[in-house]
Amino acid sequence: MKKIAIWALAAVTLMTSCDLDRFPYDKYSKDKIDADKVAAFDILLNGCYAKLKSASDVFHRTGEYPGDNICKDKPTTNPFGTYITYQHTVNNSQLSSTWNNAYNIISQTSDLMKMANEGESPEIDQKLGEAYYMRGLMYFYLCRVFGRPYYQEPEKNMGVPIVNGMPDDIANLQLPDRSSVKDTYAQAINDLKKAESLMTTYTSASYASKYAAQAMLAKIYMYMSGTFENPNTDYAKESLKYADDVINSGKFSLLSRTSFMRYNELAPDDASQTETIFAVKFISSDITSYTSAIGSMYATINEVGWGEIYASAKYLDILYETGRGNDAREAFIHPDYKLDDKGNKTRNFRFVANVVANGKVSGYTYKQCDVKVGSDGKLVAAVLDSKEYPLTLLDEASRKYSIVYEGTTYYGYDDYFMNTSQGHPKFFNYKCSMQEGVSHLYSPIISRLGEVYLIRAEANAKLGNYADALKDLNTVRERSIVNGGYQTLNASNAHQLIMKERQLELAFEADRGFDVYRVGDTMTRHYPGYHDGTIEFLATSPLVVQYIPKSEIDAYPGTLTQNP
């Protein structure tokens, strides 16, 4: 049974495309492949791209849900709920899908590499390069989920098994245990460098290219460069080099502020799309049930979608820092305002208060209050439970006020009453929805130029090149906040400002759950949600990484060591 199960995991897997259904790989003789190798490669590569669709879904959830951009309204029976609560389990079907999808892609791309030799033709080299790109991407993504942050003894900590295709002797199959984090990253880097050297054609951001390989190499070396306080400068230099390659290629440009505010609406191969380097393209027919789409959890649009995961109070705070409506990234957040019979909103004051039990903070809750307004149009008091609480204006641009409630001073915002679920205002996120105007259609972003600028900023900061780092940081920031660039960047604030900008810019793109830990930060989620907001997770916590599913360990022909 073990051998059968692992064969299902690692063998060449047939994907859901019409061509693949007509011409499955096991029907391809060597003569047929040799007769039209480019066509054979096309069919099998399309299968790999198809499998990336399933992989991108589960990888999104492992990357975004453990982070602090989100607030889940209530418990869920879906296995991804454990990512939010950090209640890890060895019996998680979502993680089994993560593992299997990745290794299916690793296996099929590995077999593709055996079908042809480098140098046969530019077309074959391009397709080989795309296969190497996908294999390297999967090793990196797997290691982010199951392996510890790179700066923490990568030679000792375990990554994932390196299994590049199946051995000839299936009857006596024995596969290796997990390689180290260091060796897993090395495998990903070798694949991506090979991909970069082979690919010469750029079609669109829907397909892998040498630029996609360079962008991913810049990101991997950024992960390897460690913390801001104790960086590995050799890896920072490599990250800088590859970020330079992408930026200086001239192939991509940042979208304008106005265009970026509708970034979610643009397919990766849209003619006006200049920023995306590689994305896993979905079309409407790929989504058989919108309730299972990534964006479905983040919003209810046209009465479609679960709409149970909202932008967190923490994310909204940093989004509002420069004033309401000033940051272009606010365009992705759609508050679900409550309307009266005439379609009007009702002004209120909203803040987050502590929940106290036995003299200690045990959680957090939203308070939505009626308001009294002065003759100047500013708030004077909040009315809660028939009691008035004076309000003090803290910042006019963000409409931020302070309130003393039950002996504690809080801050909150002048806004409007919102629809809630379990007491949580529904701050819907559209970043993963509305591609081409279709509810919850979304092509998950793997690499885009905005992040590459932030990667280069981080690399330069870790190398002490603060002027260069500030320039790139502000290139991204000022695209969203007109004249909102940071004035200075130095050793005392680079860590905070660069990571804050990454959180603002890359929210809901499946990075935050890894970003916090890779630089040695602590995950703090002191805001409402069904998670326990009082618990903080250190980068050294065992809960930073996921368990390998027990089903995969049981099926594995050989030793597969579990995470502690």
Short mmCIF file of N, CA, C and O in Angstrom, two decimals, residues 55-70 80 83-84 86 94-95 98 141 144-145 219 223 298 506-517 523 544 546:
data_model
loop_
_atom_site.label_atom_id
_atom_site.label_comp_id
_atom_site.label_asym_id
_atom_site.label_seq_id
_atom_site.Cartn_x
_atom_site.Cartn_y
_atom_site.Cartn_z
N ALA A 55 -2.14 23.83 -6.72
CA ALA A 55 -1.07 24.10 -5.75
C ALA A 55 -1.14 25.53 -5.23
O ALA A 55 -0.94 25.78 -4.03
N SER A 56 -1.43 26.48 -6.11
CA SER A 56 -1.45 27.88 -5.69
C SER A 56 -2.55 28.15 -4.68
O SER A 56 -2.41 29.01 -3.80
N ASP A 57 -3.64 27.42 -4.77
CA ASP A 57 -4.74 27.59 -3.82
C ASP A 57 -4.30 27.20 -2.41
O ASP A 57 -4.42 27.99 -1.46
N VAL A 58 -3.76 26.01 -2.25
CA VAL A 58 -3.40 25.56 -0.90
C VAL A 58 -2.18 26.31 -0.38
O VAL A 58 -2.08 26.58 0.83
N PHE A 59 -1.25 26.67 -1.25
CA PHE A 59 -0.10 27.45 -0.79
C PHE A 59 -0.52 28.84 -0.34
O PHE A 59 0.07 29.41 0.58
N HIS A 60 -1.54 29.41 -0.98
CA HIS A 60 -2.03 30.71 -0.54
C HIS A 60 -2.48 30.64 0.92
O HIS A 60 -2.14 31.50 1.74
N ARG A 61 -3.23 29.62 1.25
CA ARG A 61 -3.80 29.52 2.59
C ARG A 61 -2.72 29.28 3.65
O ARG A 61 -2.79 29.81 4.76
N THR A 62 -1.70 28.48 3.30
CA THR A 62 -0.62 28.26 4.27
C THR A 62 0.22 29.51 4.47
O THR A 62 0.84 29.68 5.52
N GLY A 63 0.22 30.41 3.48
CA GLY A 63 1.05 31.61 3.59
C GLY A 63 0.34 32.80 4.21
O GLY A 63 0.94 33.57 4.95
N GLU A 64 -0.96 32.96 3.93
CA GLU A 64 -1.67 34.15 4.40
C GLU A 64 -2.41 33.94 5.72
O GLU A 64 -2.42 34.82 6.57
N TYR A 65 -3.00 32.77 5.91
CA TYR A 65 -3.86 32.58 7.08
C TYR A 65 -3.12 32.60 8.42
O TYR A 65 -3.71 33.01 9.43
N PRO A 66 -1.86 32.19 8.51
CA PRO A 66 -1.18 32.31 9.80
C PRO A 66 -0.73 33.73 10.13
O PRO A 66 -0.17 33.96 11.20
N GLY A 67 -0.95 34.69 9.22
CA GLY A 67 -0.44 36.04 9.38
C GLY A 67 -1.38 36.96 10.13
O GLY A 67 -2.43 36.55 10.64
N ASP A 68 -1.02 38.24 10.15
CA ASP A 68 -1.77 39.23 10.91
C ASP A 68 -2.50 40.25 10.03
O ASP A 68 -2.92 41.29 10.51
N ASN A 69 -2.66 39.92 8.75
CA ASN A 69 -3.48 40.77 7.88
C ASN A 69 -4.95 40.43 7.98
O ASN A 69 -5.79 41.20 7.52
N ILE A 70 -5.27 39.28 8.55
CA ILE A 70 -6.63 38.76 8.47
C ILE A 70 -7.28 38.60 9.84
O ILE A 70 -6.62 38.48 10.86
N PHE A 80 -8.12 24.36 6.99
CA PHE A 80 -7.26 25.54 6.98
C PHE A 80 -7.44 26.39 8.24
O PHE A 80 -6.64 27.29 8.51
N TYR A 83 -4.45 26.79 10.49
CA TYR A 83 -3.41 27.78 10.17
C TYR A 83 -3.66 29.08 10.94
O TYR A 83 -2.72 29.73 11.39
N ILE A 84 -4.91 29.44 11.07
CA ILE A 84 -5.28 30.69 11.73
C ILE A 84 -5.07 30.58 13.24
O ILE A 84 -4.59 31.51 13.88
N TYR A 86 -3.20 28.23 14.84
CA TYR A 86 -1.93 27.58 15.19
C TYR A 86 -2.15 26.31 16.01
O TYR A 86 -1.29 25.89 16.77
N GLN A 94 -5.83 19.66 3.98
CA GLN A 94 -5.27 20.79 3.23
C GLN A 94 -3.76 20.62 3.06
O GLN A 94 -3.21 20.86 1.98
N LEU A 95 -3.08 20.19 4.12
CA LEU A 95 -1.63 20.00 4.03
C LEU A 95 -1.29 18.81 3.15
O LEU A 95 -0.26 18.81 2.47
N THR A 98 -1.36 20.19 -0.20
CA THR A 98 -0.16 21.00 -0.41
C THR A 98 1.02 20.12 -0.79
O THR A 98 1.74 20.39 -1.76
N TYR A 141 8.63 26.61 -2.09
CA TYR A 141 7.34 26.76 -1.42
C TYR A 141 7.14 25.67 -0.37
O TYR A 141 6.62 25.94 0.73
N ARG A 144 9.19 26.51 2.72
CA ARG A 144 8.62 27.58 3.54
C ARG A 144 7.56 27.03 4.49
O ARG A 144 7.43 27.51 5.63
N VAL A 145 6.80 26.04 4.04
CA VAL A 145 5.71 25.50 4.86
C VAL A 145 6.22 24.53 5.91
O VAL A 145 5.83 24.59 7.08
N LYS A 219 14.13 36.54 -4.43
CA LYS A 219 13.31 36.30 -3.23
C LYS A 219 13.92 35.22 -2.34
O LYS A 219 13.98 35.37 -1.11
N TYR A 223 15.28 35.51 1.55
CA TYR A 223 14.97 34.65 2.69
C TYR A 223 16.26 34.15 3.35
O TYR A 223 16.34 34.05 4.58
N TYR A 298 -12.70 35.81 1.45
CA TYR A 298 -12.40 37.20 1.78
C TYR A 298 -13.57 38.16 1.54
O TYR A 298 -13.53 39.30 2.01
N LEU A 506 2.00 43.84 0.04
CA LEU A 506 1.83 42.44 -0.34
C LEU A 506 0.73 41.74 0.43
O LEU A 506 0.63 40.51 0.37
N ALA A 507 -0.08 42.49 1.16
CA ALA A 507 -1.17 41.87 1.92
C ALA A 507 -2.04 41.03 1.01
O ALA A 507 -2.33 41.41 -0.12
N PHE A 508 -2.43 39.85 1.51
CA PHE A 508 -3.32 38.91 0.82
C PHE A 508 -2.68 38.31 -0.42
O PHE A 508 -3.38 37.81 -1.31
N GLU A 509 -1.34 38.32 -0.49
CA GLU A 509 -0.62 37.66 -1.58
C GLU A 509 0.20 36.48 -1.06
O GLU A 509 1.12 36.02 -1.71
N ALA A 510 -0.14 36.01 0.16
CA ALA A 510 0.38 34.75 0.71
C ALA A 510 1.83 34.81 1.16
O ALA A 510 2.52 33.79 1.16
N ASP A 511 2.30 35.97 1.60
CA ASP A 511 3.67 36.09 2.09
C ASP A 511 3.76 36.36 3.60
O ASP A 511 4.74 35.98 4.23
N ARG A 512 2.76 37.01 4.17
CA ARG A 512 2.91 37.53 5.52
C ARG A 512 3.18 36.44 6.56
O ARG A 512 3.94 36.66 7.51
N GLY A 513 2.58 35.26 6.41
CA GLY A 513 2.80 34.19 7.37
C GLY A 513 4.23 33.69 7.42
O GLY A 513 4.65 33.08 8.40
N PHE A 514 5.00 33.97 6.37
CA PHE A 514 6.42 33.61 6.34
C PHE A 514 7.31 34.82 6.61
O PHE A 514 8.38 34.68 7.21
N ASP A 515 6.90 35.99 6.14
CA ASP A 515 7.72 37.20 6.26
C ASP A 515 8.10 37.50 7.71
O ASP A 515 9.23 37.88 8.00
N VAL A 516 7.14 37.40 8.60
CA VAL A 516 7.39 37.74 10.00
C VAL A 516 8.51 36.89 10.57
O VAL A 516 9.43 37.41 11.23
N TYR A 517 8.48 35.61 10.29
CA TYR A 517 9.42 34.70 10.93
C TYR A 517 10.78 34.68 10.26
O TYR A 517 11.80 34.47 10.93
N MET A 523 5.04 37.08 15.79
CA MET A 523 3.70 37.28 15.27
C MET A 523 2.79 37.73 16.42
O MET A 523 2.56 36.97 17.37
N VAL A 544 5.81 27.56 14.14
CA VAL A 544 6.11 28.34 12.93
C VAL A 544 6.01 27.47 11.68
O VAL A 544 5.70 27.95 10.59
N GLN A 546 4.60 23.74 9.74
CA GLN A 546 3.48 22.80 9.77
C GLN A 546 3.99 21.36 9.93
O GLN A 546 5.12 21.03 9.56
#
